[in-house]
Amino acid sequence: DGRIPEVLQKWRAEVLPALAEVPHSWFVLGVSSGGSFARHIVDHSVFHTMVLDDPNGTEVRGVVSQVSSPSQPWTHQTAPLALIVARRDERMMEAARNVADTSDNVTLLIMEPRLLHPETVLRSPRVRGMREEESVALIRALKKEGFIADHGGLKEDPRKTKWRNIVHDAIPQYMEREFDNLEPDRSQLSEEMNVLWASHEITGDLMPQTMTALNLPT
């Protein structure tokens, strides 16, 4: 990728001076197209010249690639690769499984669909400020209108359904208090719904497992 030298030069100018007196190791993390960037940057000659030759740095100790579809086996024995993929992201699940099955130093971490109940919303790190009575009202309204299946999970991809209309009527106080307009990619509740469905979504919920995959303390 022709952007790699430019990105690394800017990053080195802004970040490395702060690390000049501190021994450090390198971990590369990327999401979506950045996941591909993260996997390939380890092989890039500019990265080795600009970063690994830094006297206070050491080799890359791990790579995290999330919501990204790898196509080649992972060959870096000293740098474990953690692939984070959502269960319903079928194309990327298949590609990630193929890489994990053909590589010794790869951990496949799967974001599973989750059930939707009041405690799910209240305890979510993505949803702030919702009160218990509001979470109960939200789930009750979504069940009544047929958005939640009998087993407690979402029936369909929330990106394609009109659940937002229900939320506006069910918990208007929350909407006003938290300034949550349910806009995709901006709303905290909207992002929570996407994570619960588990299809091509970013999440930090698997960070403890990611740290273990990179041989780091949790």
Short mmCIF file of C-alpha atoms in Angstrom, two decimals:
data_model
loop_
_atom_site.label_atom_id
_atom_site.label_comp_id
_atom_site.label_asym_id
_atom_site.label_seq_id
_atom_site.Cartn_x
_atom_site.Cartn_y
_atom_site.Cartn_z
CA ASP A 1 0.00 0.00 0.00
CA GLY A 2 1.50 3.31 -1.06
CA ARG A 3 0.18 5.06 2.08
CA ILE A 4 2.33 3.05 4.47
CA PRO A 5 5.52 5.18 4.22
CA GLU A 6 3.56 8.41 4.64
CA VAL A 7 1.58 7.11 7.62
CA LEU A 8 4.69 5.75 9.33
CA GLN A 9 6.66 8.93 8.81
CA LYS A 10 3.92 11.02 10.40
CA TRP A 11 3.48 8.53 13.23
CA ARG A 12 7.17 8.37 13.97
CA ALA A 13 7.49 12.15 14.05
CA GLU A 14 4.57 12.48 16.49
CA VAL A 15 4.95 9.41 18.70
CA LEU A 16 8.53 8.19 18.86
CA PRO A 17 10.01 11.29 20.52
CA ALA A 18 7.83 10.61 23.55
CA LEU A 19 9.25 7.09 23.77
CA ALA A 20 12.87 8.06 23.31
CA GLU A 21 13.91 7.26 26.87
CA VAL A 22 11.56 4.33 27.43
CA PRO A 23 12.27 0.72 26.36
CA HIS A 24 9.26 -0.47 24.40
CA SER A 25 7.86 -3.20 22.20
CA TRP A 26 5.55 -2.89 19.23
CA PHE A 27 2.00 -4.18 18.86
CA VAL A 28 0.09 -3.35 15.68
CA LEU A 29 -3.69 -3.10 15.80
CA GLY A 30 -6.10 -2.41 12.94
CA VAL A 31 -9.83 -2.49 12.24
CA SER A 32 -11.58 -3.17 8.90
CA SER A 33 -9.24 -1.89 6.17
CA GLY A 34 -6.87 -1.04 9.01
CA GLY A 35 -6.84 -4.73 9.91
CA SER A 36 -5.34 -5.54 6.54
CA PHE A 37 -2.95 -2.62 7.03
CA ALA A 38 -1.89 -4.04 10.41
CA ARG A 39 -1.18 -7.50 9.01
CA HIS A 40 0.83 -6.22 6.06
CA ILE A 41 2.72 -3.45 7.81
CA VAL A 42 4.85 -6.00 9.66
CA ASP A 43 6.34 -7.08 6.33
CA HIS A 44 6.84 -3.59 4.99
CA SER A 45 10.47 -2.56 4.62
CA VAL A 46 9.74 1.01 5.69
CA PHE A 47 8.33 -0.26 8.97
CA HIS A 48 11.46 -2.27 9.65
CA THR A 49 13.71 0.65 8.74
CA MET A 50 11.83 3.36 10.61
CA VAL A 51 10.54 1.46 13.62
CA LEU A 52 12.40 -1.78 14.27
CA ASP A 53 15.77 -0.08 13.83
CA ASP A 54 14.86 2.35 16.59
CA PRO A 55 17.52 1.67 19.28
CA ASN A 56 14.98 1.64 22.10
CA GLY A 57 12.49 -0.55 20.28
CA THR A 58 12.27 -4.29 19.87
CA GLU A 59 10.60 -6.56 17.36
CA VAL A 60 6.86 -6.58 16.79
CA ARG A 61 5.37 -8.72 19.53
CA GLY A 62 1.85 -9.08 18.21
CA VAL A 63 -0.79 -8.03 15.70
CA VAL A 64 -4.55 -7.58 16.17
CA SER A 65 -6.81 -7.57 13.11
CA GLN A 66 -10.52 -6.93 13.65
CA VAL A 67 -13.38 -7.02 11.12
CA SER A 68 -10.93 -7.78 8.34
CA SER A 69 -10.70 -10.71 5.94
CA PRO A 70 -7.18 -12.21 5.66
CA SER A 71 -6.29 -14.22 2.57
CA GLN A 72 -2.78 -15.52 3.28
CA PRO A 73 -1.40 -17.78 6.04
CA TRP A 74 0.35 -16.00 8.90
CA THR A 75 4.08 -16.79 8.84
CA HIS A 76 5.45 -14.67 11.69
CA GLN A 77 6.42 -17.12 14.41
CA THR A 78 7.54 -14.42 16.86
CA ALA A 79 4.47 -12.19 16.45
CA PRO A 80 1.15 -13.82 17.33
CA LEU A 81 -1.88 -12.71 15.33
CA ALA A 82 -5.30 -12.25 16.95
CA LEU A 83 -8.17 -12.26 14.45
CA ILE A 84 -11.42 -10.83 15.85
CA VAL A 85 -14.47 -11.63 13.74
CA ALA A 86 -18.23 -11.46 14.35
CA ARG A 87 -20.12 -14.76 14.15
CA ARG A 88 -22.65 -13.56 11.58
CA ASP A 89 -19.97 -12.00 9.36
CA GLU A 90 -19.93 -15.17 7.27
CA ARG A 91 -17.44 -14.19 4.56
CA MET A 92 -14.85 -13.01 7.05
CA MET A 93 -15.52 -15.94 9.38
CA GLU A 94 -14.65 -18.36 6.59
CA ALA A 95 -11.48 -16.49 5.62
CA ALA A 96 -10.37 -16.15 9.24
CA ARG A 97 -10.94 -19.86 9.92
CA ASN A 98 -8.85 -20.77 6.90
CA VAL A 99 -5.95 -18.65 8.15
CA ALA A 100 -6.27 -19.93 11.72
CA ASP A 101 -6.35 -23.55 10.51
CA THR A 102 -3.22 -23.14 8.37
CA SER A 103 -1.11 -21.06 10.76
CA ASP A 104 0.45 -21.97 14.08
CA ASN A 105 0.59 -18.53 15.62
CA VAL A 106 -3.00 -17.33 15.08
CA THR A 107 -5.85 -17.06 17.58
CA LEU A 108 -9.37 -16.70 16.21
CA LEU A 109 -11.64 -14.76 18.58
CA ILE A 110 -15.34 -14.78 17.73
CA MET A 111 -17.84 -12.14 18.78
CA GLU A 112 -21.01 -14.12 19.44
CA PRO A 113 -24.60 -12.82 19.17
CA ARG A 114 -25.97 -11.95 22.60
CA LEU A 115 -29.38 -11.94 24.20
CA LEU A 116 -31.16 -8.64 24.73
CA HIS A 117 -32.55 -8.10 28.22
CA PRO A 118 -32.50 -5.17 30.68
CA GLU A 119 -29.23 -6.22 32.32
CA THR A 120 -27.51 -6.39 28.92
CA VAL A 121 -28.17 -2.72 28.28
CA LEU A 122 -27.52 -1.56 31.85
CA ARG A 123 -24.13 -3.28 32.08
CA SER A 124 -22.92 -2.48 28.59
CA PRO A 125 -19.78 -0.32 28.43
CA ARG A 126 -21.24 1.29 25.30
CA VAL A 127 -24.49 2.56 26.83
CA ARG A 128 -24.16 5.30 29.42
CA GLY A 129 -26.83 6.91 31.51
CA MET A 130 -29.71 4.49 31.00
CA ARG A 131 -31.77 3.84 34.12
CA GLU A 132 -33.14 0.48 35.15
CA GLU A 133 -36.77 1.39 34.51
CA GLU A 134 -35.80 2.67 31.05
CA SER A 135 -34.01 -0.54 30.12
CA VAL A 136 -37.08 -2.54 31.20
CA ALA A 137 -39.35 -0.30 29.14
CA LEU A 138 -37.04 -0.59 26.14
CA ILE A 139 -36.99 -4.39 26.15
CA ARG A 140 -40.73 -4.61 26.79
CA ALA A 141 -41.46 -2.36 23.80
CA LEU A 142 -39.08 -4.20 21.45
CA LYS A 143 -40.61 -7.56 22.44
CA LYS A 144 -44.15 -6.27 21.98
CA GLU A 145 -43.37 -5.05 18.47
CA GLY A 146 -41.69 -8.32 17.48
CA PHE A 147 -38.03 -7.29 17.31
CA ILE A 148 -36.87 -9.80 19.93
CA ALA A 149 -37.23 -13.56 19.40
CA ASP A 150 -38.57 -15.97 22.03
CA HIS A 151 -35.03 -17.00 22.99
CA GLY A 152 -34.16 -13.37 23.75
CA GLY A 153 -32.01 -12.48 20.74
CA LEU A 154 -32.70 -9.99 17.98
CA LYS A 155 -34.72 -11.45 15.12
CA GLU A 156 -33.01 -9.45 12.36
CA ASP A 157 -30.04 -7.24 11.67
CA PRO A 158 -30.81 -3.93 13.45
CA ARG A 159 -29.22 -2.05 10.55
CA LYS A 160 -32.18 -3.15 8.43
CA THR A 161 -35.14 -2.84 10.82
CA LYS A 162 -37.13 0.10 12.16
CA TRP A 163 -36.50 -0.49 15.86
CA ARG A 164 -35.54 3.18 16.31
CA ASN A 165 -39.17 4.22 15.95
CA ILE A 166 -40.02 2.06 18.98
CA VAL A 167 -37.20 3.47 21.10
CA HIS A 168 -38.28 7.05 20.51
CA ASP A 169 -41.69 6.25 21.97
CA ALA A 170 -40.54 3.87 24.73
CA ILE A 171 -37.79 5.92 26.44
CA PRO A 172 -38.08 9.58 25.39
CA GLN A 173 -36.51 10.75 28.68
CA TYR A 174 -33.34 8.79 27.97
CA MET A 175 -33.17 10.13 24.42
CA GLU A 176 -33.39 13.72 25.65
CA ARG A 177 -31.13 13.32 28.67
CA GLU A 178 -28.29 11.51 26.86
CA PHE A 179 -28.63 13.38 23.54
CA ASP A 180 -28.83 9.99 21.78
CA ASN A 181 -30.47 10.52 18.40
CA LEU A 182 -29.93 6.85 17.38
CA GLU A 183 -27.86 7.90 14.40
CA PRO A 184 -25.86 4.94 12.97
CA ASP A 185 -22.16 4.93 13.94
CA ARG A 186 -22.79 7.75 16.44
CA SER A 187 -25.49 6.55 18.80
CA GLN A 188 -24.35 4.47 21.77
CA LEU A 189 -27.59 2.47 21.77
CA SER A 190 -27.38 1.90 18.03
CA GLU A 191 -23.84 0.54 18.38
CA GLU A 192 -24.96 -1.74 21.22
CA MET A 193 -27.68 -3.21 19.00
CA ASN A 194 -25.11 -3.91 16.28
CA VAL A 195 -22.82 -5.68 18.75
CA LEU A 196 -25.70 -7.79 20.04
CA TRP A 197 -26.45 -8.91 16.47
CA ALA A 198 -22.74 -9.65 15.84
CA SER A 199 -22.22 -9.03 12.14
CA HIS A 200 -19.32 -6.90 10.89
CA GLU A 201 -19.06 -4.75 13.99
CA ILE A 202 -16.18 -3.41 16.08
CA THR A 203 -16.03 -4.26 19.78
CA GLY A 204 -13.63 -4.11 22.68
CA ASP A 205 -15.49 -6.84 24.57
CA LEU A 206 -12.87 -9.44 23.67
CA MET A 207 -9.90 -7.45 24.95
CA PRO A 208 -9.03 -9.89 27.79
CA GLN A 209 -8.90 -12.77 25.29
CA THR A 210 -6.89 -10.58 22.90
CA MET A 211 -4.33 -9.84 25.60
CA THR A 212 -3.99 -13.56 26.30
CA ALA A 213 -3.53 -14.27 22.58
CA LEU A 214 -0.68 -11.74 22.52
CA ASN A 215 0.91 -13.34 25.60
CA LEU A 216 0.21 -10.25 27.70
CA PRO A 217 -1.17 -10.09 31.25
CA THR A 218 -4.85 -9.32 31.47
#
